[in-house]
Amino acid sequence: MACFLIILITLCSALLNTISGAFIEESREAVAIKRDGKTTHLHFYFHDILSGKNPSAIKIAGPSQSTIFNFGNTMMIDDALTEGPALESKLVGRAQGFYALAAQNEIAMLMVMNFAFMEGEYKGSTLSILGRNPVGNDVREMPVVGGSGVFRQVHGYALAHTVLFDSNTGDATVEYNVYVSHFQPVASLARHGMKPGQHALFFVLFIYLFFVFGLNNSFTSKYV
C-alpha cells in the first residue's frame, strides 16, 4: 500500500507539471500569429480644420495671445481622413490625438495620433503615429509605432506632404502615404480533442482504479 501511495503521489506531481506546461503552451498559442508578413500601402488625405463653427482641431494648451505657430501651442484633433484631396470626398477614417509645437527656432510639431479606419477591410483597425513633423519640409517622415485589429504588431512609417494650407485660418490638407508591415492573425485558435492535461488525468485515474480494485481482489482471494 505504501508503494502504491508513493506511485500515486509521483503521478499527481507529474500531472500538475503537465497541466502547467499545457497552460503555458495554450496561452502562447492564444496570442500566436503566423510569421508570413504582409506589407500594406495606405494613401489618404488628412484635413486639419481650425476655422468655422465646428473645427476639427482646437487649442488645448500654450501661451496666451499667441498664434498657432508659437512654441508650446498644443492642438487636440479629430480630423477627417478622406480618399481624395477634397474634404467632401469619401471618408475612410479619423485622425485622433494631438500635435504640439515642439521647436523654438522652426515650425516642427510633435505628432501623437491614431488613424482610426472605418472603411473596407481595415474597418475597426487603427495605426498609431508618434514622431516629429517639420512642416516646412516638402515631405516629412514619421514612424508608425503600433496598431490594432488588422494592424496588430505593425511597424512602418508615414510620409506626409502638404497639398493645401490657408495662412489666414490655419486650415490644412495633407497627403499621407503610409507603409506598414504586419502579420496575419491566426484564423482559429480552437483546439479539438483531449488536451495534454486531460490525457494525464485519465492515466492517473486508470492507475488508481487498477490498484484499488487489484488490491481488493487480492485481499479477498487470500482470506476468503
Rosetta silent file (secondary structure, phi, psi, omega in degrees, C-alpha in Angstrom):
SEQUENCE: MACFLIILITLCSALLNTISGAFIEESREAVAIKRDGKTTHLHFYFHDILSGKNPSAIKIAGPSQSTIFNFGNTMMIDDALTEGPALESKLVGRAQGFYALAAQNEIAMLMVMNFAFMEGEYKGSTLSILGRNPVGNDVREMPVVGGSGVFRQVHGYALAHTVLFDSNTGDATVEYNVYVSHFQPVASLARHGMKPGQHALFFVLFIYLFFVFGLNNSFTSKYV
SCORE:     score description
SCORE:     0.000 S_00000001
   1 L     0.000  -40.240  178.638    0.000    0.000    0.000 S_00000001
   2 H   -61.834  -40.695  177.754    2.867    2.386    0.829 S_00000001
   3 H   -61.490  -40.689  178.196    4.361    1.685   -2.573 S_00000001
   4 H   -61.164  -42.348  179.848    1.015    2.464   -4.165 S_00000001
   5 H   -64.662  -39.779  178.597    0.801    5.805   -2.349 S_00000001
   6 H   -62.259  -44.635 -179.805    4.307    6.776   -3.480 S_00000001
   7 H   -63.477  -41.216 -179.270    3.432    5.957   -7.093 S_00000001
   8 H   -64.567  -42.149  178.430    0.167    7.897   -6.856 S_00000001
   9 H   -62.573  -42.601  179.212    1.910   10.982   -5.413 S_00000001
  10 H   -61.182  -42.878  179.792    4.530   10.826   -8.180 S_00000001
  11 H   -66.387  -38.493  177.438    1.835   10.616  -10.845 S_00000001
  12 H   -63.408  -40.439  177.272   -0.079   13.532   -9.324 S_00000001
  13 H   -62.119  -43.503  177.783    3.100   15.607   -9.352 S_00000001
  14 H   -62.444  -37.761  178.442    3.646   14.721  -12.998 S_00000001
  15 H   -61.234  -45.476  179.882    0.025   15.662  -13.706 S_00000001
  16 H   -61.706  -42.161  179.227    0.465   19.113  -12.175 S_00000001
  17 H   -64.511  -39.482  179.980    3.607   19.706  -14.226 S_00000001
  18 H   -65.244  -44.430  179.560    1.841   18.541  -17.367 S_00000001
  19 H   -64.838  -40.744  178.314   -1.152   20.798  -16.770 S_00000001
  20 H   -61.478  -44.754  178.634    1.151   23.728  -16.003 S_00000001
  21 H   -63.351  -39.509  179.574    3.069   23.110  -19.202 S_00000001
  22 H   -65.826  -38.226  179.052   -0.155   22.793  -21.176 S_00000001
  23 H   -61.667  -45.710  179.846   -1.437   26.076  -19.737 S_00000001
  24 H   -63.406  -42.445 -179.568    1.706   27.915  -20.814 S_00000001
  25 H   -62.388  -44.195 -178.270    1.569   26.298  -24.233 S_00000001
  26 H   -69.147  -35.186  178.265   -2.084   27.229  -24.727 S_00000001
  27 H   -65.060  -40.919  177.928   -1.503   30.808  -23.534 S_00000001
  28 H   -66.319  -37.254  179.348    1.258   31.209  -26.066 S_00000001
  29 H   -65.670  -34.131 -176.654   -0.958   29.730  -28.749 S_00000001
  30 H   -64.930  -25.840 -179.937   -3.727   32.185  -27.889 S_00000001
  31 L  -111.086   10.727 -177.924   -1.530   35.149  -28.847 S_00000001
  32 L   -71.582  154.048  175.643    0.365   33.419  -31.633 S_00000001
  33 E  -135.490  155.101  174.422    0.450   34.845  -35.128 S_00000001
  34 E   -68.293  145.822 -175.413    1.512   33.477  -38.456 S_00000001
  35 E   -92.681    8.152  176.508    5.016   34.522  -39.364 S_00000001
  36 E   -86.423  104.646 -173.949    4.233   35.267  -43.016 S_00000001
  37 E   -75.396  162.257  179.715    4.409   39.068  -43.069 S_00000001
  38 E  -138.122  138.249  176.917    2.435   41.427  -45.268 S_00000001
  39 E  -107.954  131.029 -178.222    3.250   44.955  -46.411 S_00000001
  40 E  -122.464  136.953  175.135    0.389   47.411  -46.890 S_00000001
  41 E  -111.354  121.428  178.045    0.422   50.837  -48.548 S_00000001
  42 E  -111.624  136.709  179.800   -2.313   53.242  -47.463 S_00000001
  43 E  -131.273  123.957 -179.457   -2.979   56.510  -49.279 S_00000001
  44 E  -159.844  176.876 -178.160   -5.394   59.153  -47.975 S_00000001
  45 E  -121.277  138.354 -174.565   -5.787   62.866  -47.178 S_00000001
  46 E  -107.724  126.753 -176.233   -5.767   64.466  -43.738 S_00000001
  47 E  -115.650  109.595 -179.589   -7.912   67.580  -43.160 S_00000001
  48 E  -101.459  104.772 -172.378   -6.921   69.807  -40.230 S_00000001
  49 L  -110.698  114.680  179.093   -9.674   72.403  -39.853 S_00000001
  50 L  -101.382  -15.867 -174.608   -9.196   75.235  -37.338 S_00000001
  51 L   -98.239  173.342  174.943  -11.807   77.628  -38.737 S_00000001
  52 L    84.702 -177.309 -176.284  -15.618   77.715  -38.768 S_00000001
  53 L   -80.069  -20.016 -177.424  -18.244   76.776  -36.199 S_00000001
  54 L  -131.911   68.080 -178.152  -17.192   73.146  -35.946 S_00000001
  55 L   -67.686  150.827  177.942  -13.373   72.950  -36.149 S_00000001
  56 L   -96.097   -3.103  176.547  -11.713   69.534  -36.072 S_00000001
  57 E  -135.231  126.350  179.589   -8.636   70.942  -34.294 S_00000001
  58 E  -130.338  147.199  179.221   -8.794   73.088  -31.143 S_00000001
  59 E   -75.557  128.037  179.627   -6.121   74.629  -28.964 S_00000001
  60 E  -116.384  -11.423  179.162   -5.935   72.995  -25.521 S_00000001
  61 E  -162.263  158.530  177.438   -2.648   74.430  -24.194 S_00000001
  62 L   135.661  173.405 -179.035    0.019   77.030  -24.932 S_00000001
  63 L   -62.156  144.281  175.427    0.958   80.660  -24.399 S_00000001
  64 L   -73.942  157.336  178.482   -1.860   83.174  -24.284 S_00000001
  65 L    54.248   47.454 -179.151   -2.084   85.787  -27.018 S_00000001
  66 L  -129.369  160.176  175.620   -0.119   83.613  -29.446 S_00000001
  67 L   -85.755  172.304 -178.243   -0.550   82.377  -32.991 S_00000001
  68 L   -67.477  -13.779 -176.684   -0.891   78.700  -33.844 S_00000001
  69 L   -97.153    4.810 -179.948    2.797   78.638  -34.801 S_00000001
  70 L   -78.814  144.514  179.023    4.184   79.675  -31.403 S_00000001
  71 L   -55.355  132.053  177.964    6.296   77.247  -29.385 S_00000001
  72 L    98.174  -17.688  179.616    4.231   75.259  -26.874 S_00000001
  73 L   -64.186  134.501 -176.878    0.863   75.510  -28.587 S_00000001
  74 E  -127.401  130.435 -176.218   -0.951   72.181  -28.405 S_00000001
  75 E  -119.213  129.471  172.040   -3.914   71.191  -30.535 S_00000001
  76 E   -90.731  136.496 -172.963   -6.348   68.331  -29.950 S_00000001
  77 E  -128.815  149.782  166.687   -7.624   66.873  -33.212 S_00000001
  78 E  -140.777   71.008 -169.878  -10.379   64.717  -34.639 S_00000001
  79 E   -90.185  145.065  178.098   -9.542   65.216  -38.291 S_00000001
  80 E   -73.457  140.879  170.420  -11.209   63.578  -41.275 S_00000001
  81 E  -112.388  121.516 -174.673   -9.231   61.156  -43.429 S_00000001
  82 E  -121.914  161.445 -178.861  -10.613   61.041  -46.954 S_00000001
  83 L   -69.700  -36.666 -179.565   -9.990   59.085  -50.122 S_00000001
  84 L  -118.111  176.131 -176.961   -9.389   62.200  -52.211 S_00000001
  85 L   -71.208  -19.087  179.732   -7.990   65.705  -51.549 S_00000001
  86 L   -81.193  139.344  179.304  -11.440   67.319  -51.242 S_00000001
  87 L   -60.274  -26.629 -177.954  -12.996   67.383  -47.776 S_00000001
  88 L   -83.722   -4.052 -178.990  -16.269   66.196  -49.367 S_00000001
  89 L   -73.416  176.174 -172.048  -14.688   63.049  -50.808 S_00000001
  90 L   -58.525  127.974  179.609  -15.245   59.593  -49.337 S_00000001
  91 E   -79.544  126.492  179.527  -14.470   59.382  -45.603 S_00000001
  92 E  -113.514  -12.390  179.785  -12.158   56.448  -44.792 S_00000001
  93 E   175.927 -171.182  178.402  -11.250   57.243  -41.176 S_00000001
  94 E  -133.002  144.232  170.910  -10.360   59.789  -38.500 S_00000001
  95 E  -101.022  114.597 -174.140   -7.052   61.105  -37.161 S_00000001
  96 E  -125.001  129.159 -178.624   -7.498   61.449  -33.401 S_00000001
  97 E   157.607 -138.227  177.425   -4.905   62.692  -30.922 S_00000001
  98 E  -153.278  160.028  169.429   -2.882   65.882  -30.623 S_00000001
  99 E  -134.131  150.780 -177.088    0.054   67.795  -32.047 S_00000001
 100 E  -136.495  144.359  174.759    2.210   70.380  -30.323 S_00000001
 101 E   -74.100  108.752 -169.044    4.719   72.989  -31.498 S_00000001
 102 L  -112.274   10.598  179.573    7.877   71.417  -30.049 S_00000001
 103 L  -128.033  142.993 -178.891   10.671   73.552  -31.571 S_00000001
 104 L   -88.045  -28.150 -171.970   11.716   77.117  -30.688 S_00000001
 105 L  -111.404    4.919  176.344   13.559   78.025  -33.868 S_00000001
 106 L  -155.766  170.092  176.974   11.428   76.353  -36.543 S_00000001
 107 L   -91.948   95.408  179.604    7.894   75.098  -37.088 S_00000001
 108 E  -134.464  131.088 -173.601    8.192   71.477  -36.056 S_00000001
 109 E  -109.003  146.953  164.703    5.423   69.512  -34.398 S_00000001
 110 E   -89.547  119.443 -178.502    5.283   66.564  -32.079 S_00000001
 111 E  -104.917  123.339  175.844    2.575   64.311  -33.576 S_00000001
 112 E  -131.742  102.579 -174.112    0.749   61.855  -31.300 S_00000001
 113 E  -156.433  158.398  174.131   -2.297   60.417  -33.033 S_00000001
 114 E  -111.492  133.214  168.135   -4.236   57.347  -34.055 S_00000001
 115 E   -90.654  108.631 -179.454   -5.526   56.767  -37.548 S_00000001
 116 E  -100.997  114.867 -174.238   -8.853   55.031  -36.896 S_00000001
 117 E   -92.968  145.370 -176.240  -10.176   53.438  -40.087 S_00000001
 118 L  -137.181   28.121 -175.830  -13.865   52.948  -40.798 S_00000001
 119 L  -146.428  141.861  172.336  -13.966   51.659  -44.339 S_00000001
 120 H    67.239 -152.527 -175.438  -13.266   48.405  -46.201 S_00000001
 121 H   -69.388  -14.511  179.766  -11.126   45.558  -44.863 S_00000001
 122 H   -98.005    7.439 -179.937   -9.415   47.888  -42.363 S_00000001
 123 L   -58.545  129.150 -179.516  -12.642   48.974  -40.698 S_00000001
 124 L    88.262   -6.564  179.056  -12.202   48.978  -36.917 S_00000001
 125 L   -97.427  159.150 -179.300   -8.395   48.836  -37.111 S_00000001
 126 E  -134.944  157.370  169.664   -6.005   51.608  -36.070 S_00000001
 127 E  -125.400  139.219 -178.965   -2.469   52.824  -36.676 S_00000001
 128 E  -109.358  129.317 -179.670   -0.549   54.839  -34.073 S_00000001
 129 E  -112.408  133.123  174.335    1.812   57.648  -35.077 S_00000001
 130 E  -144.497  109.673 -177.053    4.414   59.168  -32.775 S_00000001
 131 E  -175.401 -175.673 -177.987    7.054   61.400  -34.321 S_00000001
 132 E   -99.215  134.471 -177.755    8.453   64.745  -35.392 S_00000001
 133 E  -125.484   90.301  176.624    6.769   66.722  -38.154 S_00000001
 134 E   -79.041   93.136 -167.306    8.879   69.624  -39.502 S_00000001
 135 L   -65.329  -14.113  176.709    6.089   71.153  -41.555 S_00000001
 136 L   -72.515  -17.499  178.642    8.431   73.398  -43.523 S_00000001
 137 L   -80.259  149.135 -179.469    9.767   70.344  -45.369 S_00000001
 138 L   -64.632  -45.447  177.992    8.039   69.195  -48.520 S_00000001
 139 L  -126.399  129.975  179.440    7.861   65.578  -47.330 S_00000001
 140 E  -117.693  139.250  178.858    8.054   64.559  -43.669 S_00000001
 141 E  -109.224  132.045  178.024    8.603   61.048  -42.372 S_00000001
 142 E  -132.367  143.832 -178.147    7.111   59.861  -39.084 S_00000001
 143 E   -76.893  144.858  167.110    7.248   56.387  -37.538 S_00000001
 144 E   -92.735  118.526 -171.226    4.269   54.103  -37.138 S_00000001
 145 E  -102.300   -5.253  179.628    4.754   52.718  -33.633 S_00000001
 146 E   175.130 -175.906  179.898    1.848   50.287  -33.349 S_00000001
 147 E  -174.307  179.457  178.837   -1.647   49.344  -34.314 S_00000001
 148 E  -141.994  167.232 -179.553   -4.682   47.235  -33.567 S_00000001
 149 H    67.319 -127.893  177.927   -7.008   44.859  -35.392 S_00000001
 150 H   -58.426  -28.928 -175.391   -5.599   44.004  -38.805 S_00000001
 151 H   -98.756   25.533  176.250   -2.539   46.092  -37.908 S_00000001
 152 L   -62.567  137.883 -179.727   -1.642   44.315  -34.656 S_00000001
 153 L    60.147   34.152 -178.281    2.172   44.203  -34.103 S_00000001
 154 L   -79.140  156.183  166.463    2.660   46.581  -37.021 S_00000001
 155 E  -147.293  149.726 -177.854    5.760   48.611  -37.822 S_00000001
 156 E   169.117 -156.197 -177.562    6.350   51.117  -40.577 S_00000001
 157 E  -151.205  158.522  179.094    6.407   54.795  -41.483 S_00000001
 158 E  -122.145  134.551  175.926    4.173   57.596  -42.732 S_00000001
 159 E  -108.541  123.167 -177.752    5.106   60.189  -45.348 S_00000001
 160 E  -112.426  136.807  178.865    3.236   63.498  -45.109 S_00000001
 161 E  -138.947  120.318 -178.808    3.054   66.136  -47.859 S_00000001
 162 E   -75.677  124.534  179.823    1.037   69.344  -47.508 S_00000001
 163 E  -105.551  -19.137  179.615   -1.135   69.967  -50.567 S_00000001
 164 E  -152.924  131.672  175.989   -3.144   72.933  -49.248 S_00000001
 165 E  -143.405  129.377  177.719   -2.565   75.468  -46.476 S_00000001
 166 L  -103.450  109.241 -176.234   -4.545   78.613  -45.656 S_00000001
 167 L   -68.217  -21.134 -179.958   -2.280   81.035  -43.774 S_00000001
 168 L   -77.534  -40.292 -176.177   -5.271   83.111  -42.646 S_00000001
 169 L  -103.295  -23.952 -174.551   -7.197   80.306  -40.945 S_00000001
 170 L    87.872   -0.594  178.582   -4.528   77.667  -40.398 S_00000001
 171 L   -66.011  142.484 -178.230   -6.624   75.061  -42.238 S_00000001
 172 E  -144.731  147.693  170.659   -4.527   72.439  -43.993 S_00000001
 173 E  -119.324  126.100 -174.744   -4.909   69.393  -46.223 S_00000001
 174 E  -124.118  130.368  175.869   -2.075   66.891  -46.023 S_00000001
 175 E   -85.359  132.943  179.376   -1.487   63.894  -48.257 S_00000001
 176 E  -119.545  130.780  167.088   -0.382   60.756  -46.408 S_00000001
 177 E  -116.935  117.216 -175.111    1.336   57.683  -47.806 S_00000001
 178 E  -116.587  128.842  179.315    1.676   55.076  -45.065 S_00000001
 179 E  -118.642  121.218 -177.593    3.732   51.896  -45.450 S_00000001
 180 E  -134.442  145.938  173.234    3.365   49.211  -42.788 S_00000001
 181 E  -111.108  133.359 -177.863    4.487   45.619  -42.307 S_00000001
 182 E  -151.599  173.206 -177.539    2.279   43.365  -40.236 S_00000001
 183 E  -113.685  152.129  178.401    1.317   39.737  -39.736 S_00000001
 184 E   -81.915  132.004  179.312   -1.923   37.962  -40.471 S_00000001
 185 E   -68.040  152.296  175.749   -3.808   36.812  -37.340 S_00000001
 186 L   -62.741  133.484 -175.306   -4.448   33.123  -36.806 S_00000001
 187 L   -67.302  -40.687 -178.881   -7.873   32.308  -38.254 S_00000001
 188 L  -145.615  134.516  179.789   -8.938   29.986  -35.465 S_00000001
 189 L  -107.146    6.743 -178.207   -7.383   29.174  -32.115 S_00000001
 190 L   -69.857  138.909  176.583   -9.812   26.429  -31.174 S_00000001
 191 L  -115.283  134.569 -176.481   -8.248   23.135  -30.231 S_00000001
 192 L  -108.457  158.540  177.961  -10.195   19.927  -30.621 S_00000001
 193 L    85.840 -170.782 -176.540   -9.891   16.627  -28.836 S_00000001
 194 L   -81.733  134.043  179.181   -8.347   15.841  -25.477 S_00000001
 195 L   -80.704  160.849 -178.770   -5.752   18.266  -24.099 S_00000001
 196 H   -54.674  -41.304  179.309   -2.424   17.043  -22.646 S_00000001
 197 H   -63.389  -34.756  179.037   -3.602   17.648  -19.067 S_00000001
 198 H   -69.918  -36.918  175.223   -6.724   15.610  -19.714 S_00000001
 199 H   -58.595  -46.103 -178.347   -4.635   12.707  -21.010 S_00000001
 200 H   -65.314  -39.974  179.354   -2.604   12.737  -17.775 S_00000001
 201 H   -63.214  -43.155  178.419   -5.713   12.928  -15.613 S_00000001
 202 H   -61.877  -40.462 -179.463   -7.229    9.953  -17.389 S_00000001
 203 H   -64.546  -44.672  179.513   -3.999    7.993  -16.916 S_00000001
 204 H   -63.431  -40.578  178.956   -3.848    8.715  -13.161 S_00000001
 205 H   -62.849  -41.131  179.164   -7.491    7.723  -12.758 S_00000001
 206 H   -62.339  -45.413  179.765   -6.846    4.461  -14.592 S_00000001
 207 H   -63.272  -42.107 -179.543   -3.845    3.626  -12.354 S_00000001
 208 H   -60.354  -48.337 -179.163   -5.817    4.491   -9.222 S_00000001
 209 H   -65.029  -37.371  179.941   -8.714    2.219  -10.168 S_00000001
 210 H   -61.988  -46.774 -178.640   -6.332   -0.566  -11.169 S_00000001
 211 H   -68.409  -42.368 -178.174   -4.548   -0.550   -7.799 S_00000001
 212 H   -61.642  -52.111 -177.452   -7.739   -0.172   -5.733 S_00000001
 213 H   -72.341  -32.706  178.404   -9.598   -2.995   -7.411 S_00000001
 214 H   -65.887  -44.554  179.616   -6.455   -5.110   -7.812 S_00000001
 215 H   -67.772  -40.572  179.503   -5.593   -4.884   -4.118 S_00000001
 216 H   -62.252  -43.165  179.471   -9.177   -5.537   -3.053 S_00000001
 217 H   -64.364  -40.249  178.916   -9.378   -8.645   -5.245 S_00000001
 218 H   -63.684  -43.064 -178.865   -6.032   -9.958   -3.892 S_00000001
 219 H   -64.137  -43.159 -178.380   -7.149   -9.388   -0.270 S_00000001
 220 H   -66.647  -42.280 -178.340  -10.459  -11.147   -0.867 S_00000001
 221 H   -64.323  -32.274 -175.522   -8.872  -14.118   -2.635 S_00000001
 222 H   -77.603  -37.482 -170.371   -6.376  -14.643    0.182 S_00000001
 223 H  -109.254   -1.991  179.854   -8.678  -14.532    3.189 S_00000001
 224 L   -96.687    0.000    0.000  -11.999  -15.842    1.925 S_00000001
